[in-house]
Tab-separated table of C-alpha atoms in Angstrom:
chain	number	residue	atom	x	y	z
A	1	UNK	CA	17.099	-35.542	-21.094
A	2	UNK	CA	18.755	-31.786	-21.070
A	3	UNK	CA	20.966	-31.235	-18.617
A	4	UNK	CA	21.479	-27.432	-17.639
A	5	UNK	CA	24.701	-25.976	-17.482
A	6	UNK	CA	26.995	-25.111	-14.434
A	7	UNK	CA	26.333	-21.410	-13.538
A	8	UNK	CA	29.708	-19.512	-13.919
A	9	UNK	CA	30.920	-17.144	-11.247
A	10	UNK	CA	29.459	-14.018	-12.615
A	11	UNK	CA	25.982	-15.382	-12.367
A	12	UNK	CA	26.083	-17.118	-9.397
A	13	UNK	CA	27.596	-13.392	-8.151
A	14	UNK	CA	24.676	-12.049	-9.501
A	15	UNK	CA	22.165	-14.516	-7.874
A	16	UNK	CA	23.678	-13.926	-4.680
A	17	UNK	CA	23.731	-10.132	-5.423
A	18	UNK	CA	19.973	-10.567	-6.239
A	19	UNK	CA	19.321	-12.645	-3.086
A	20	UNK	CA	20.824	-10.040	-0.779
A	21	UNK	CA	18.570	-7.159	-2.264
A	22	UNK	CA	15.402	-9.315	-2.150
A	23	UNK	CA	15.963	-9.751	1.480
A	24	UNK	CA	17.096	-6.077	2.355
A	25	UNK	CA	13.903	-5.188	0.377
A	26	UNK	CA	11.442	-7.536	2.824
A	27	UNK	CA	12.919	-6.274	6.418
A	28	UNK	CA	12.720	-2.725	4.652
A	29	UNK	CA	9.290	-3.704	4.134
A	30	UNK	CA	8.373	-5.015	7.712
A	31	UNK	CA	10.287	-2.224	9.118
A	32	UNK	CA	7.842	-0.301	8.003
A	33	UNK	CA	5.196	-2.599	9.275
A	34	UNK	CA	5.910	-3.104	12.905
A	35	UNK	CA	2.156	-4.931	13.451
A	36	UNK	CA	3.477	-7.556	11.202
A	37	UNK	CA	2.266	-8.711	7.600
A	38	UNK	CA	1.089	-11.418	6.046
A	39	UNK	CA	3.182	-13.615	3.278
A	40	UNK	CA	0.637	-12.088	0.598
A	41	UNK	CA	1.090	-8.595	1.752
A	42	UNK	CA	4.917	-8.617	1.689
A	43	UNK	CA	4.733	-10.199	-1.520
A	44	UNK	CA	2.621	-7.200	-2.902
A	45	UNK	CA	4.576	-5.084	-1.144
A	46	UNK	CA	8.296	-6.050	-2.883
A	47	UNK	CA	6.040	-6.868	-6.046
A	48	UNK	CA	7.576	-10.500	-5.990
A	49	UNK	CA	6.149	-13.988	-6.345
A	50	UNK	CA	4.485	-15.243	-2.421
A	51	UNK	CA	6.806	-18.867	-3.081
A	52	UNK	CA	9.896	-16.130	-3.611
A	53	UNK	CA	9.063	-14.388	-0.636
A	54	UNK	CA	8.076	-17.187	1.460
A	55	UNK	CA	11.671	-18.978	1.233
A	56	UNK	CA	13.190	-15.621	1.482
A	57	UNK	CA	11.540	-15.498	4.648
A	58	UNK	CA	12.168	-18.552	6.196
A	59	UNK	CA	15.886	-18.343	5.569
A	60	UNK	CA	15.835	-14.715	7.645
A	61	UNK	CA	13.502	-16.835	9.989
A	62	UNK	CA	16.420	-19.202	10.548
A	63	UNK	CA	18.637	-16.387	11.347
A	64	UNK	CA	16.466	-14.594	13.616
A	65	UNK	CA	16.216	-11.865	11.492
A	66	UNK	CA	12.254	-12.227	10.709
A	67	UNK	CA	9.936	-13.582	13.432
A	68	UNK	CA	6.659	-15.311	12.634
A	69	UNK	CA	3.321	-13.703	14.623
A	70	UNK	CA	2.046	-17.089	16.100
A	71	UNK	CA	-1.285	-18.230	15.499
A	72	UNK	CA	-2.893	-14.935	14.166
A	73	UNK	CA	0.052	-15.553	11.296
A	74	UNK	CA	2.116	-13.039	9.716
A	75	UNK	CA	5.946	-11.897	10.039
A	76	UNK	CA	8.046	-9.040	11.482
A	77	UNK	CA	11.349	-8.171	12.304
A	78	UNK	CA	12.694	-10.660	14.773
A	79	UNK	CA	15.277	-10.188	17.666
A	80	UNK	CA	18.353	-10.672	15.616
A	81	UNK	CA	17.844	-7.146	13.827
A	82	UNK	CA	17.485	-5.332	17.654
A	83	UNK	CA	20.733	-6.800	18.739
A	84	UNK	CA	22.388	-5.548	15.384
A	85	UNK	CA	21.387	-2.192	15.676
A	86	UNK	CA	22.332	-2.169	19.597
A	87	UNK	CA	25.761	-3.707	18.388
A	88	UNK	CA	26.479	-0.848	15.792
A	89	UNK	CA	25.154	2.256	17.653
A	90	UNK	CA	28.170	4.463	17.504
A	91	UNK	CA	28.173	7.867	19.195
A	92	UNK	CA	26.579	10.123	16.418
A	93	UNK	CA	29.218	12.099	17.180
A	94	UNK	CA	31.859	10.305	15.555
A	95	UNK	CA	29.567	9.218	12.746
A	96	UNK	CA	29.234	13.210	11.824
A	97	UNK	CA	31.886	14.925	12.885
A	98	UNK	CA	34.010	14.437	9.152
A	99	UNK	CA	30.562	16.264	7.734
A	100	UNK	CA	30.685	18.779	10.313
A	101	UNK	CA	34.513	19.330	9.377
A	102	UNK	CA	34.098	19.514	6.279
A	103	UNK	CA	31.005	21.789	6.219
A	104	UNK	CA	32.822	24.654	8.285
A	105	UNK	CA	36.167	24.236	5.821
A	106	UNK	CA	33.602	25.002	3.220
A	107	UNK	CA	32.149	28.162	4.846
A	108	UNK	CA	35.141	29.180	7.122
A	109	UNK	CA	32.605	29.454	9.694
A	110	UNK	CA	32.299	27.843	13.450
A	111	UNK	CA	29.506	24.721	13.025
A	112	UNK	CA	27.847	22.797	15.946
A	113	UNK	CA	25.784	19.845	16.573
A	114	UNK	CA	22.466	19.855	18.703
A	115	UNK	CA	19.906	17.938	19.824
A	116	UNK	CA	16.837	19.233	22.195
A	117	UNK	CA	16.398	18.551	25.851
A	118	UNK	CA	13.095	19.700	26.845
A	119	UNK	CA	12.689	23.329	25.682
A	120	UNK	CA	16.147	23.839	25.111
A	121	UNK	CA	19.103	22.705	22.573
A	122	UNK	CA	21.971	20.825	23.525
A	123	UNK	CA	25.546	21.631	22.096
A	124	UNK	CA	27.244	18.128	21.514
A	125	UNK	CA	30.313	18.948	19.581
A	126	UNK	CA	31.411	21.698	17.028
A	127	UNK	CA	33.843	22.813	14.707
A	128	UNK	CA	35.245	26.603	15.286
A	129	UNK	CA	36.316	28.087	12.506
A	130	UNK	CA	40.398	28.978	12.087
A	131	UNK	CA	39.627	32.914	11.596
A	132	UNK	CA	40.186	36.113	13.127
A	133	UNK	CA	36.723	36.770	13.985
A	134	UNK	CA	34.662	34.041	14.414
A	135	UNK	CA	32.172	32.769	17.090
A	136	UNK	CA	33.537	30.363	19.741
A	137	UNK	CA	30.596	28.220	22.217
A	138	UNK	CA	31.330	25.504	24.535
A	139	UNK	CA	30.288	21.821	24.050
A	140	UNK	CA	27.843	21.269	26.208
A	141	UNK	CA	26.087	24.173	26.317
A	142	UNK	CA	21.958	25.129	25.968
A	143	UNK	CA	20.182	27.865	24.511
A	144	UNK	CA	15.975	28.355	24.400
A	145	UNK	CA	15.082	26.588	21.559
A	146	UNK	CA	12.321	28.964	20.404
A	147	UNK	CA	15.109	31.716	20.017
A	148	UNK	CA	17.778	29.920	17.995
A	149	UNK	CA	17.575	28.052	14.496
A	150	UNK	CA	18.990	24.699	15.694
A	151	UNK	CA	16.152	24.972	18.182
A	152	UNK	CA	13.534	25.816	15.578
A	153	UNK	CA	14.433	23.642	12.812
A	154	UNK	CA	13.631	20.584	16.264
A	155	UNK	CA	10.331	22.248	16.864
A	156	UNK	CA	9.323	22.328	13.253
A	157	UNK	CA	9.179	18.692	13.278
A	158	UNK	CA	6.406	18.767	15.526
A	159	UNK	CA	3.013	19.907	15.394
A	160	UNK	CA	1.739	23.521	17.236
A	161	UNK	CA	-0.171	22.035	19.861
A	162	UNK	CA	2.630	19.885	20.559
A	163	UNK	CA	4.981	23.176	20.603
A	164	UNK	CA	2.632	25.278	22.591
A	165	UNK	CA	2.880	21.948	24.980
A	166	UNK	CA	6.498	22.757	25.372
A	167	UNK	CA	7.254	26.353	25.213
A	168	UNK	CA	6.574	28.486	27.434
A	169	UNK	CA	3.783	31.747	27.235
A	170	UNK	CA	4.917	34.720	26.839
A	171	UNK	CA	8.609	33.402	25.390
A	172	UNK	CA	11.193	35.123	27.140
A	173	UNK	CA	12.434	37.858	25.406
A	174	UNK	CA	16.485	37.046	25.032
A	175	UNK	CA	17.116	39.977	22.692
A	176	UNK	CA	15.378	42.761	20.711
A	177	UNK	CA	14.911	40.552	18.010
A	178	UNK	CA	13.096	37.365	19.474
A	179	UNK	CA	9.820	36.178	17.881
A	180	UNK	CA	6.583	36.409	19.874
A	181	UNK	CA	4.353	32.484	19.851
A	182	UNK	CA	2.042	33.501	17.125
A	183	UNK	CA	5.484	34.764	14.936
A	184	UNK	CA	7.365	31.976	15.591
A	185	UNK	CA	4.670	29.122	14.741
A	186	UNK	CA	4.455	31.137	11.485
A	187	UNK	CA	8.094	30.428	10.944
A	188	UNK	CA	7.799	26.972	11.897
A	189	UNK	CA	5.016	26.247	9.164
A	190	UNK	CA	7.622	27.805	6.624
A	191	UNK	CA	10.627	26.066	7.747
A	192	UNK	CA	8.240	22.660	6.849
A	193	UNK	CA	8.084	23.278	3.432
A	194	UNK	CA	11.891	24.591	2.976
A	195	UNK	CA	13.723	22.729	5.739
A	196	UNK	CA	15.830	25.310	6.647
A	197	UNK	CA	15.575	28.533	8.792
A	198	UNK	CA	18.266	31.639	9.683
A	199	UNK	CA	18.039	33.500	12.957
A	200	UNK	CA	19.653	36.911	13.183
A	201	UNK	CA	20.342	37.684	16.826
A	202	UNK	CA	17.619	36.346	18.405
A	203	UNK	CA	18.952	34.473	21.110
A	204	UNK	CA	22.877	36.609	21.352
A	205	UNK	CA	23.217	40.422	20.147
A	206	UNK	CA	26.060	40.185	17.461
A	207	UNK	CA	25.328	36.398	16.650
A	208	UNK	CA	23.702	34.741	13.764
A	209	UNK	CA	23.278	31.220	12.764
A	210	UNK	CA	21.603	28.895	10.110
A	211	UNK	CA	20.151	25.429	10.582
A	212	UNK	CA	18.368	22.177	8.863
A	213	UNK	CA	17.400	19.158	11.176
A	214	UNK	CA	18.918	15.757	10.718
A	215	UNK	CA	17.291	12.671	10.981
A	216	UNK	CA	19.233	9.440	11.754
A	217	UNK	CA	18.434	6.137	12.894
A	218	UNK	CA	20.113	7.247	16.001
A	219	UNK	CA	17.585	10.215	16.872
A	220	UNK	CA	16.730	13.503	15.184
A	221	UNK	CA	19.576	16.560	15.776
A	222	UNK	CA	20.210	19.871	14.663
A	223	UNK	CA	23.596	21.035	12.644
A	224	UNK	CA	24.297	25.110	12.537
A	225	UNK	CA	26.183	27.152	11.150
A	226	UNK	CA	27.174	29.872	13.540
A	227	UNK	CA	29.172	32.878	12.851
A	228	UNK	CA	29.376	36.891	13.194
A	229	UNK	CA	25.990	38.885	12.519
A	230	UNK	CA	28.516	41.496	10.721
A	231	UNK	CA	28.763	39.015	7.773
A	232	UNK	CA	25.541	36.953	7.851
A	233	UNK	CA	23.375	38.494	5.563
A	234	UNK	CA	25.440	38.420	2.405
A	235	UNK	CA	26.316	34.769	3.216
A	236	UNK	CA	22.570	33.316	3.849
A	237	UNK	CA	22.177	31.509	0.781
A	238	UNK	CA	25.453	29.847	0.540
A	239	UNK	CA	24.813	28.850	4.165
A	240	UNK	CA	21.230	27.374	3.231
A	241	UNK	CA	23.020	25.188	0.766
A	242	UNK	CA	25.884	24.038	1.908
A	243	UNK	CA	23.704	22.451	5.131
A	244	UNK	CA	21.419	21.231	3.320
A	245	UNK	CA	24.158	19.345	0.739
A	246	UNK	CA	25.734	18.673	4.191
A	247	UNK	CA	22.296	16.835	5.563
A	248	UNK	CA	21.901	14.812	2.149
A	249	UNK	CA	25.161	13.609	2.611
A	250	UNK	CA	24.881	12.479	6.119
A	251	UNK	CA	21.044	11.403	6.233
A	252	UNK	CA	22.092	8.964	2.928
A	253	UNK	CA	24.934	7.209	5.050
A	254	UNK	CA	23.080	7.478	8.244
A	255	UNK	CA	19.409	8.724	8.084
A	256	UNK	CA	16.379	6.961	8.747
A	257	UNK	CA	16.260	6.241	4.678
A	258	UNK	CA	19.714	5.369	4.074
A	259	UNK	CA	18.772	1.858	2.651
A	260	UNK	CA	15.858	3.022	0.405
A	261	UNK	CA	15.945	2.694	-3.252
């Protein structure tokens, strides 16, 4: 009778390794599956054997981390996984701020952080940028969303009715410059399909800005780059992508899809 031999440390690292991933894959999987799914269906779903998934399972069950359904069978997320997320919900603005530092050293240009409150944007921390002329804003403060790109980038992730919902009609008019309803839900259709969008005084005479939208398990935001219109055009494109290397890195520690492979 063979006996098998003793698994050294590497491959019982490995196992565990392997374990770990298998699990992270299943709550990924159920995540995405709030109604629940069956042992089959999660097994099709991680494209691994139903006995592999089914112990997997029960030792989350044990921990709270996976909750069976009851009678009409099936698994989701259990309890466990609320409590962890409650437990690790730092303010998002000490989970971006280094990015935000570190975008405006890279431009030498003020930055800020939004996030909408009914038709407007909410300032909820920025960077000013250490130059003579520069633009300076308050924490705190709110601007129309329909007349500034933090604000725009917001309502591009929703559909037109939903922004007509919002807005008002007319917009108000806060400069020369600000779009019209049927203009801006042309822009918003654009900014869909680039992620980005540039707004050249249309909420301050003398101000321009650039944003992209950032979503996060903790809510969807808005990071700018604001700075002197004087400047702005030469700079748009260097703007564009340092926010949008600026969301990649922040949206892979942070985002929504930070744990998908």
């Amino acid at each position: 009778m063979s006996r098998e031999a003793p698994e050294t440390g590497e491959e019982s690292k490995a196992g565990g390794i392997q374990v770990i991933a298998r699990a992270a894959a299943i709550m990924r999987t159920l995540s995405e599956h709030p109604q629940g799914l069956s042992l089959a269906a999660i097994a099709q779903a991680v494209k691994l054997p139903r006995s592999t998934v089914q112990r997997i399972v029960c030792a989350l069950e044990t921990e709270y981390l996976v909750e069976a359904m009851g009678p009409s069978g099936g698994f989701r997320l259990g309890a466990a996984v609320g409590q962890l997320v409650y437990q690790t919900q730092t303010d998002i603005i000490s989970l971006v701020r280094p990015y935000l530092e570190c975008l405006s050293n890279r431009l030498q240009e003020s930055v800020a952080l939004a996030k909408p409150a009914g038709e407007k944007i909410h300032v909820i921390d920025r960077i000013v940028a250490e130059r003579d002329l520069r633009v300076v804003f308050p924490i705190g403060a709110f601007a129309p969303m329909h007349s500034t790109s933090a604000g725009k980038v917001l309502l591009a992730g929703l559909g037109d009715d939903e922004v007509r919902a919002l807005l008002p009609d007319p917009l108000p008019q806060m400069t020369r410059h600000t779009r019209d309803l049927p203009a801006l839900l042309a822009e918003l259709a654009e900014i869909r399909k680039t992620g980005f969008t540039f707004d050249h005084e249309e909420c301050s005479e003398g101000i321009s800005a650039g944003s992209v939208a950032l979503d996060t398990y903790l809510g969807r935001y808005a990071i700018s780059v604001v700075l002197p219109s004087a400047r702005a055009a030469r700079h748009v494109e260097a703007i564009q992508e340092a926010l949008l290397a600026c969301k990649r890195d922040i949206e892979r520690a942070i985002g929504r899809t930070a744990c998908q492979r």
